[in-house]
XYZ file of N, CA and C in Angstrom:
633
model
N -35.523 -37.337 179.315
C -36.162 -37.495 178.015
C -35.839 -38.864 177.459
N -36.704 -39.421 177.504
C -37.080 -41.005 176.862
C -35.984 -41.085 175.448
N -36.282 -39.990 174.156
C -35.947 -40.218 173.533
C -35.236 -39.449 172.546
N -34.538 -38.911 173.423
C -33.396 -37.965 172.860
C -32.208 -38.214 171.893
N -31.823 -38.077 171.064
C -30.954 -38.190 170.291
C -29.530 -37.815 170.404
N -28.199 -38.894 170.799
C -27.489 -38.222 170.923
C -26.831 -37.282 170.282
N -25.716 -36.680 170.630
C -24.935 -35.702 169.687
C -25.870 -34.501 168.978
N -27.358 -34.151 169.003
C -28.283 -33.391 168.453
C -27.732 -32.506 169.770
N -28.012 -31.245 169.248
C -28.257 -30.004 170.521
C -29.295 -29.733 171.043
N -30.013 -29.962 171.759
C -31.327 -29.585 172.893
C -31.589 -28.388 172.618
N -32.454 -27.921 171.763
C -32.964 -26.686 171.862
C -33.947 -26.193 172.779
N -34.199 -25.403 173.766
C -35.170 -25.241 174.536
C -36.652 -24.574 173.622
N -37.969 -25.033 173.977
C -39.077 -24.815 173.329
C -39.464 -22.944 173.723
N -38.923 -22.487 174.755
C -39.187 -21.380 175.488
C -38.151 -20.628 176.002
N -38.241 -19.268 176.384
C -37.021 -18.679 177.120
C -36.311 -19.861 177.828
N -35.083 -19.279 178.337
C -34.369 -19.820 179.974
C -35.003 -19.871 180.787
N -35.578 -18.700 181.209
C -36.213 -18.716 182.358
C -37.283 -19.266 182.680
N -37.983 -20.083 181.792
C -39.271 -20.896 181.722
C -38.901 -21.882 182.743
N -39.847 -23.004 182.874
C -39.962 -24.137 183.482
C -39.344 -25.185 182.614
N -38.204 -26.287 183.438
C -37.697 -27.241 182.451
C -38.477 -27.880 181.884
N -38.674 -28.569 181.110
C -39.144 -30.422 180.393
C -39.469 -30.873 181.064
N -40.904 -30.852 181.661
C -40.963 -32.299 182.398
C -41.341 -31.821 183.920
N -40.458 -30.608 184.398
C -40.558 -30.580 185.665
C -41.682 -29.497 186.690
N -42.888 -29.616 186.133
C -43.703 -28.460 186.326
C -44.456 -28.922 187.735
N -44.748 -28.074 188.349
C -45.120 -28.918 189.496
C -46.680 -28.760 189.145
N -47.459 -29.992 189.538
C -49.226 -30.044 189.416
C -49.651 -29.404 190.428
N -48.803 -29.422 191.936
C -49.702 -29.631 193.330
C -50.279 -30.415 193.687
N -51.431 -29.735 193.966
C -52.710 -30.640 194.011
C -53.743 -29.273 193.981
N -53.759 -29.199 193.051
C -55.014 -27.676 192.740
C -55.625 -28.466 191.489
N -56.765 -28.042 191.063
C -57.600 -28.118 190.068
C -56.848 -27.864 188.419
N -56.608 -27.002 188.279
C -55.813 -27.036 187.200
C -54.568 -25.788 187.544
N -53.602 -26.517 186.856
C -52.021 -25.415 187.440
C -51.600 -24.613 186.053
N -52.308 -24.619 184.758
C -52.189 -24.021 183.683
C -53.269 -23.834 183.073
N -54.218 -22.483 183.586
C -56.021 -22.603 183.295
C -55.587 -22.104 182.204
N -54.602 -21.194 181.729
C -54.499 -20.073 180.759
C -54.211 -21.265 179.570
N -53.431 -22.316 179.870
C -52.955 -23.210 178.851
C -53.784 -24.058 178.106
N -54.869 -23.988 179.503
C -56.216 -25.359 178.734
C -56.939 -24.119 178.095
N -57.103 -23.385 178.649
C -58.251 -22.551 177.789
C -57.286 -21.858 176.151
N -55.985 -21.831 175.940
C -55.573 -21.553 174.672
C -55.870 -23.029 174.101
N -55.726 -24.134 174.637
C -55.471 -25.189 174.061
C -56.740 -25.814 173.187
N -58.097 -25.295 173.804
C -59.166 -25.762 173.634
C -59.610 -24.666 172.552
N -59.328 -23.507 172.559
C -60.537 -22.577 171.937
C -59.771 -21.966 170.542
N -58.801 -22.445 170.368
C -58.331 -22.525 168.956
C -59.008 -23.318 167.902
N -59.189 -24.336 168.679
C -59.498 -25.959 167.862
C -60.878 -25.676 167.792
N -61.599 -25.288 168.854
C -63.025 -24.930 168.601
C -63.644 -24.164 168.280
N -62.682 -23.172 167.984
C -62.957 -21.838 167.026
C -62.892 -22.021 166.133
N -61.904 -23.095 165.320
C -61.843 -23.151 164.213
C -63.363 -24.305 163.748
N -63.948 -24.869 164.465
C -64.789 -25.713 163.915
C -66.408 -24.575 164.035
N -66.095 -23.782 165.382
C -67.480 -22.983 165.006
C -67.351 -22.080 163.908
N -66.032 -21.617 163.956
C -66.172 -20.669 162.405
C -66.379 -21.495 161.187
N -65.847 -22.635 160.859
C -66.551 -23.333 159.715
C -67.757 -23.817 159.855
N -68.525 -24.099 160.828
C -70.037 -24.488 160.832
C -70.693 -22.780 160.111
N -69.999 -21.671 160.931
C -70.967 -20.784 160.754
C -70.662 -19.516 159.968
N -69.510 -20.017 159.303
C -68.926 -18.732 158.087
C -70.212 -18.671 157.148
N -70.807 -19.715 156.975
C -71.672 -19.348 155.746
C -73.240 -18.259 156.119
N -72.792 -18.367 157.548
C -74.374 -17.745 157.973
C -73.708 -15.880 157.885
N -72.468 -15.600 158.340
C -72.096 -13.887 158.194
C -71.517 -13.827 157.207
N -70.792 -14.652 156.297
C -69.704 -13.895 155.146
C -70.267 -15.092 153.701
N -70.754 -14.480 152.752
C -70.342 -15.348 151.585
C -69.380 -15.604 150.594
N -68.881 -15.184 151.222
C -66.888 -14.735 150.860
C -66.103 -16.291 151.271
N -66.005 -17.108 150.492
C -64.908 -18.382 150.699
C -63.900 -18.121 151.051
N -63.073 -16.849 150.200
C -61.455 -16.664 150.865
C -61.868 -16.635 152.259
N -62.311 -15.706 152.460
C -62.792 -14.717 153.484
C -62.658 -16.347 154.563
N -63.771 -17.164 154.511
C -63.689 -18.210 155.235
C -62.471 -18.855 155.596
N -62.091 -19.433 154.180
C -60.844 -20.432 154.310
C -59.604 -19.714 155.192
N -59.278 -18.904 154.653
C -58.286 -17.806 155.457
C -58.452 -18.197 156.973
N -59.648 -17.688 157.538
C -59.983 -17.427 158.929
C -59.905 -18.698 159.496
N -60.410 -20.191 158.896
C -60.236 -21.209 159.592
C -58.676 -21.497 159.191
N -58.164 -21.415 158.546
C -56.615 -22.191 157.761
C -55.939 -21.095 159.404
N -56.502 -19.519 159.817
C -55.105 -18.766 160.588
C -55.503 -19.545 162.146
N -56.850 -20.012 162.284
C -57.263 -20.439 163.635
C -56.382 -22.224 163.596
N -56.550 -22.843 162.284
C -55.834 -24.260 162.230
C -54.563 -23.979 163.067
N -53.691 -23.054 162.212
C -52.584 -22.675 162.519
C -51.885 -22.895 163.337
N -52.385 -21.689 164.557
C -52.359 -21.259 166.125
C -52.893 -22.537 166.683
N -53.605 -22.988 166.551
C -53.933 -24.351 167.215
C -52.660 -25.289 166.970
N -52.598 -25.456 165.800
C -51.035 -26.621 165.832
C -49.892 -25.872 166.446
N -49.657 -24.864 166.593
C -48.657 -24.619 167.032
C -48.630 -24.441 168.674
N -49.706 -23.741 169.007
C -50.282 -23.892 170.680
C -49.730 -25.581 170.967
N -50.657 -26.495 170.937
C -50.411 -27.799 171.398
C -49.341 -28.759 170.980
N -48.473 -28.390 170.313
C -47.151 -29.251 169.404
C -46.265 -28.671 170.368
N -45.986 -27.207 170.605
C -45.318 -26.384 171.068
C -45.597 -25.733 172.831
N -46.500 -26.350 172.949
C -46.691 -25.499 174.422
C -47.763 -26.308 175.782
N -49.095 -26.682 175.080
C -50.011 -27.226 175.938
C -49.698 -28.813 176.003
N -49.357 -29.272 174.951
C -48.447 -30.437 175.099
C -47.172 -31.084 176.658
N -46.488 -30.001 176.218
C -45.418 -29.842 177.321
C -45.600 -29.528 178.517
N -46.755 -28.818 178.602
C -46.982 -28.426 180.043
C -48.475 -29.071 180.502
N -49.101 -29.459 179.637
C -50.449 -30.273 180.457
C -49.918 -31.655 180.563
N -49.230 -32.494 179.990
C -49.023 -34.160 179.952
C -47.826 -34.119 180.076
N -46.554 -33.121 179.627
C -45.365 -33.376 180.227
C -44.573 -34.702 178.590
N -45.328 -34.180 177.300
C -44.519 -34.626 176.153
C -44.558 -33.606 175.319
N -43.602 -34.055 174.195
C -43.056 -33.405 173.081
C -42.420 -34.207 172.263
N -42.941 -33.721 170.798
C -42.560 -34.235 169.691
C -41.944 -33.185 168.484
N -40.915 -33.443 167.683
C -40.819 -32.447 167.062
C -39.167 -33.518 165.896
N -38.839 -32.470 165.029
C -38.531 -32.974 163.903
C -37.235 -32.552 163.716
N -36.080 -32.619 162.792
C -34.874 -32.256 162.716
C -34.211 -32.727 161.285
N -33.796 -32.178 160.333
C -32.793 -32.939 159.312
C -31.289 -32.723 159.725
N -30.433 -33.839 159.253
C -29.340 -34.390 159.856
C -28.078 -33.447 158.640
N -27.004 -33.621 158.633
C -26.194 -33.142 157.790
C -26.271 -33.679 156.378
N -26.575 -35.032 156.478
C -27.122 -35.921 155.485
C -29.015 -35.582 154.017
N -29.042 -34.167 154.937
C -30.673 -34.164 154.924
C -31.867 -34.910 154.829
N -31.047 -36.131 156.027
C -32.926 -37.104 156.544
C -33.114 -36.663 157.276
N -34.339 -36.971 157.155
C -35.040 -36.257 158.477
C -35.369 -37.262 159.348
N -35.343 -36.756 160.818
C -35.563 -37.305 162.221
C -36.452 -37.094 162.772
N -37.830 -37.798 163.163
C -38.443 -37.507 164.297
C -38.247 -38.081 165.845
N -38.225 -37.216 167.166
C -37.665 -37.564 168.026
C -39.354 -37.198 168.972
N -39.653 -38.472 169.528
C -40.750 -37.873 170.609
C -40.247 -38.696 171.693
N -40.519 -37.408 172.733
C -39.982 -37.458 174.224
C -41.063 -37.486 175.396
N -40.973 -38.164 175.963
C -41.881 -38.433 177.710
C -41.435 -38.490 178.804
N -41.922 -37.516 179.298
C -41.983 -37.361 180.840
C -42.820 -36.831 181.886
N -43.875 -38.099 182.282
C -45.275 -37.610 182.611
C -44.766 -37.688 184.118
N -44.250 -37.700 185.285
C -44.103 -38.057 186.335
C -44.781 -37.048 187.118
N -44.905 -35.634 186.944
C -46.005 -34.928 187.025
C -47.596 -34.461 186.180
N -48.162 -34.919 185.909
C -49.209 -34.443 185.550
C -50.921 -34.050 186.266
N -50.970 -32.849 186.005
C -52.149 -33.010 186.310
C -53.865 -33.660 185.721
N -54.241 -34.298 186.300
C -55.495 -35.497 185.583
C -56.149 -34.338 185.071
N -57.010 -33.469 185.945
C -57.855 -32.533 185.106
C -57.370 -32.036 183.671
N -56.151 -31.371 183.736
C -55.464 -30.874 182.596
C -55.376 -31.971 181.692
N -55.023 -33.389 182.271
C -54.433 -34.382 180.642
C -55.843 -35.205 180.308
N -57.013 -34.748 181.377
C -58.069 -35.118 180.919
C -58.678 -33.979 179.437
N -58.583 -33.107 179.826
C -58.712 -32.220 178.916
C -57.874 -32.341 177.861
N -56.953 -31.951 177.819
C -55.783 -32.133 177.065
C -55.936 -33.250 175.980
N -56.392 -34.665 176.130
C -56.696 -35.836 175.353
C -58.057 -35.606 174.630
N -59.070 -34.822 175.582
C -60.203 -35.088 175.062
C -60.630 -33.913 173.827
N -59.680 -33.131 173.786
C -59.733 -32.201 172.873
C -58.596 -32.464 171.389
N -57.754 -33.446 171.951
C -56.788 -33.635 170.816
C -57.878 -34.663 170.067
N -58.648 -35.853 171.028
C -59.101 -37.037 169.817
C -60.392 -36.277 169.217
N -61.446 -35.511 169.838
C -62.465 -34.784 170.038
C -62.326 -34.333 168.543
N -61.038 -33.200 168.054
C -61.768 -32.409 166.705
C -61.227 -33.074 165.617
N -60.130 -33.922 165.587
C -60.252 -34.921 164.623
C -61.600 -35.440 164.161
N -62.042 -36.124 164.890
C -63.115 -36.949 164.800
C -64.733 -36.217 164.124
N -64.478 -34.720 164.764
C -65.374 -33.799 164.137
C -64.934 -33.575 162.696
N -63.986 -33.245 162.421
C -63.296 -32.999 160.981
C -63.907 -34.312 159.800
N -63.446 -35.587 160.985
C -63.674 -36.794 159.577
C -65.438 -36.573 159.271
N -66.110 -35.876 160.312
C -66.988 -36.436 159.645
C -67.745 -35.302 158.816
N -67.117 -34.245 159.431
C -67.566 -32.919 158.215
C -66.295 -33.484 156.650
N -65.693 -34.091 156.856
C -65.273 -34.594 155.723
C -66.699 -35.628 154.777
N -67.061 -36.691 155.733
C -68.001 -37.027 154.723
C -69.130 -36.436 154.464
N -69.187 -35.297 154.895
C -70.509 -34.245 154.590
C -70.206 -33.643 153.122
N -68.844 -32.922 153.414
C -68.285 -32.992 151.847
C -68.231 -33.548 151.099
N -67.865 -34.815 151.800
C -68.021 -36.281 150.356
C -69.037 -36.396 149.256
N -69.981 -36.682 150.435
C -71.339 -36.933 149.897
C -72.171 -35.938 149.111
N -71.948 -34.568 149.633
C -72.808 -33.110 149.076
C -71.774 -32.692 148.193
N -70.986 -33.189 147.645
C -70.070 -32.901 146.556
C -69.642 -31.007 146.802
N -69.246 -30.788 148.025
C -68.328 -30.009 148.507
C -67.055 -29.556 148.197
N -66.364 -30.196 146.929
C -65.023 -30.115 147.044
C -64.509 -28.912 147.404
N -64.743 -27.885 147.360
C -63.676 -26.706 147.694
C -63.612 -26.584 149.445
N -64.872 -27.205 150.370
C -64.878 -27.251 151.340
C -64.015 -28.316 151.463
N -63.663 -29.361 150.859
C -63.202 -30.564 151.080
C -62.145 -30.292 151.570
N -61.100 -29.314 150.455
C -60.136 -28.960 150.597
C -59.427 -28.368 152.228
N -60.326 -28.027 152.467
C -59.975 -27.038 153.817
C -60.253 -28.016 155.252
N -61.158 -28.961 154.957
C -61.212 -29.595 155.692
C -60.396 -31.210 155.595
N -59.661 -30.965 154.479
C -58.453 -31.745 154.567
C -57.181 -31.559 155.374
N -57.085 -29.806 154.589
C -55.977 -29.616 155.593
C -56.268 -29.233 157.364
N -57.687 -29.294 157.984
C -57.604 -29.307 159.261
C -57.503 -30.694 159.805
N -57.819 -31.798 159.017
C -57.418 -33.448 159.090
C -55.955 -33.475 159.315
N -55.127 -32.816 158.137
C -54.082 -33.318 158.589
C -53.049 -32.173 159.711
N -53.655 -31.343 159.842
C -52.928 -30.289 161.441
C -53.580 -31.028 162.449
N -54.957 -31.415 162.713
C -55.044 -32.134 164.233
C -54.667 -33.503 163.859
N -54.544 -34.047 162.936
C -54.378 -35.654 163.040
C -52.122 -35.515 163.298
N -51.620 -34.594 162.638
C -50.324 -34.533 163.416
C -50.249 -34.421 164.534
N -51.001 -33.794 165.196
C -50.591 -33.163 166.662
C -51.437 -34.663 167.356
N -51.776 -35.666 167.091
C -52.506 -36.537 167.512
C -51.653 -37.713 167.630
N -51.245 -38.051 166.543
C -50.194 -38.889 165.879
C -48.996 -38.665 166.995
N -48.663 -37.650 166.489
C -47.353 -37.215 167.522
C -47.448 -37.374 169.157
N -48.412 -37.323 169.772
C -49.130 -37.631 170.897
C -49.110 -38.625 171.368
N -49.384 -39.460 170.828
C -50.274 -40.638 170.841
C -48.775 -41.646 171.361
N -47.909 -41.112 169.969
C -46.598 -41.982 169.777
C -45.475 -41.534 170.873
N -45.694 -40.310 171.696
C -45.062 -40.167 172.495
C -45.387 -40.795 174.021
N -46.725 -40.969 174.341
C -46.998 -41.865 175.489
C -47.374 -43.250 175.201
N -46.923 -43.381 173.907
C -47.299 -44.842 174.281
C -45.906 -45.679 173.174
N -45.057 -44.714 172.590
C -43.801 -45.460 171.751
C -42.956 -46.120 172.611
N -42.757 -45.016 174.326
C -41.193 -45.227 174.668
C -41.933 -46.380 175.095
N -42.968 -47.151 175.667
C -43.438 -48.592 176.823
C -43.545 -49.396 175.547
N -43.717 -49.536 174.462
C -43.549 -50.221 173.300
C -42.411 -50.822 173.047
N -41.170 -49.921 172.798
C -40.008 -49.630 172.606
C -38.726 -50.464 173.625
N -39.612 -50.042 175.004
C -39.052 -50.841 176.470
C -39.370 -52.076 176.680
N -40.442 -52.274 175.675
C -41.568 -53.864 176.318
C -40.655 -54.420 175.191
N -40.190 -54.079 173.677
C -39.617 -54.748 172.957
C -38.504 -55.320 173.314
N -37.077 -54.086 174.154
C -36.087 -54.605 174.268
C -35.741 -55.346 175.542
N -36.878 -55.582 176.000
C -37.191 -56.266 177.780
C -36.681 -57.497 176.826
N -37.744 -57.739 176.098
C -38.104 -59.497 175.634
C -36.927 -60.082 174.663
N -36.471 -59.123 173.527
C -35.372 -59.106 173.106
C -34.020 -60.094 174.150
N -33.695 -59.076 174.972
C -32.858 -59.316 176.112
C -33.308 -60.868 176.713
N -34.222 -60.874 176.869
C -34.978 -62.184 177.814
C -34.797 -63.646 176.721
N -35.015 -62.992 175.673
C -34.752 -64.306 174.579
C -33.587 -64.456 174.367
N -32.674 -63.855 174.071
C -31.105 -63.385 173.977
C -30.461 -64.485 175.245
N -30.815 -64.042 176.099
C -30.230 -64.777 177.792
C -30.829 -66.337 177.393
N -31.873 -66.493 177.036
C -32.687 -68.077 177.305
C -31.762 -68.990 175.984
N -31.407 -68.090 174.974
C -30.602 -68.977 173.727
C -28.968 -69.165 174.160
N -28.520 -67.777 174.789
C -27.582 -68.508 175.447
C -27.164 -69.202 176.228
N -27.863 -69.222 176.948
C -28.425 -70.435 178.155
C -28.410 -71.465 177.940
N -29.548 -71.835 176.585
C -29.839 -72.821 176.210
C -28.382 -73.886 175.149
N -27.868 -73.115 174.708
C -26.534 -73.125 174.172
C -25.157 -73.835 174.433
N -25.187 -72.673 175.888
C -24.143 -73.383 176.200
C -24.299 -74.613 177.006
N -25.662 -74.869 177.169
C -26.053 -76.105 178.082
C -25.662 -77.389 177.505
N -26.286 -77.195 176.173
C -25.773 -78.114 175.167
C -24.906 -78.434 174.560
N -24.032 -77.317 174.453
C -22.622 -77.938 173.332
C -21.506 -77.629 174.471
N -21.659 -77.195 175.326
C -20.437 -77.044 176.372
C -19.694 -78.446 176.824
N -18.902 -79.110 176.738
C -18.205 -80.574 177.161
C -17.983 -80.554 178.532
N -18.519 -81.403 179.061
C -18.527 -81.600 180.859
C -16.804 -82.017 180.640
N -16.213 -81.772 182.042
C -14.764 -81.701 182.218
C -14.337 -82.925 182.893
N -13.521 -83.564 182.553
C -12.895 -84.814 182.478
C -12.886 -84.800 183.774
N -13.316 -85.954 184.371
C -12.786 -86.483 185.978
C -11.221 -86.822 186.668
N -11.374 -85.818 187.343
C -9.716 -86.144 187.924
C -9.895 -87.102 188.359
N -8.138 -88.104 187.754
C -7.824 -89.357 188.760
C -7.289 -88.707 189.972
N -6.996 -90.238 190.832
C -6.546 -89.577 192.231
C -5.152 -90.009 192.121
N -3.991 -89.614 192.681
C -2.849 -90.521 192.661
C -2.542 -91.601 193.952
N -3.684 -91.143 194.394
C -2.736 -91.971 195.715
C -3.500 -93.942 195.677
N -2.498 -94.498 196.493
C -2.533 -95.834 195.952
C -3.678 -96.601 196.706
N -4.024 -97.730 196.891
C -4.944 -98.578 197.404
C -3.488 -99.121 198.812
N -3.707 -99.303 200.231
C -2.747 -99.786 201.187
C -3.220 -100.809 201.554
């Protein structure tokens, strides 16, 4: 784990007996967690067909909001917690200290993945964001606000699980590319340093005489 925190305790996401962090094997089969892509996908898209089409069976708003807010839900928690870890092989997640700040720690370890799965896997995390912003400006514009509302808070459950994503495959090579160059400049100033102010060392005489 890229980015583990020391002295924190490792909580495991799943029983013992699960599969470690990281170490799931792909094969070489088509997909090695069908059960995982298909929870991963039909949360998120349940929740967008039930808001396209609550208004056509129920004219009941609770009734609506409820049903998309319990499908939001299960979706953030499915992919933060589970399809995450086992389709791409990251995880992100949060902690307050004794101090009560809070810590976010995101961890990578893609060395197995399967393409089908993290093809999926990506195209469904950027996919209902992007649907959300723009049933957001549908609201905007048709002066929606109570829809607004609901489709705020599905903005900000997939835009976390996105965020968090995003920053886990691409923080730790950020992070590494920083302290590469760091190091590389560090070496070239001392280098450069002692080249310059270091005093070349006096020439030994010889003792012995001219015969």
């Amino acid at each position: 784990m890229n980015s583990a925190t020391p002295g924190v305790p490792q909580v495991p996401l799943l029983d013992d007996d699960t599969i470690a962090f990281g170490e799931e094997d792909n094969a070489n089969k088509q997909f090695v967690h069908p059960y995982i892509v298909f929870f991963h996908l039909i949360f998120r898209s349940s929740a967008i067909v039930v808001y396209i089409l609550c208004g056509w069976f129920s004219d009941s708003f609770i009734a609506s909001f409820v049903l998309v807010i319990l499908l939001l839900s299960a979706d953030f928690w499915t992919v933060k917690n589970i399809s995450g870890r086992l389709l791409v092989g990251l995880r992100w997640w949060n902690y307050v200290d004794d101090d009560g700040k809070s810590h976010w720690v995101f961890e990578s370890k893609q060395n197995r993945v399967n393409r089908n799965e993290s093809r999926l896997f990506w195209l469904g995390l950027i996919l209902c964001p992007m649907i959300w912003s723009g049933f957001f400006i549908i609201c905007l514009f048709g002066l929606k606000f109570k829809w607004m509302l609901l489709v705020l808070i599905a903005l900000t459950l997939t835009g976390a699980n996105l965020y968090g994503y995003v920053k886990c495959k691409f923080g730790a090579k950020e992070n590494l590319k920083s302290a590469t160059t760091d190091f590389v400049k560090k070496q070239i100033l001392q280098n450069a340093t002692s080249f310059m102010f270091t005093q070349p060392a006096p020439p030994t005489t010889s003792n012995t005489g001219v015969v």
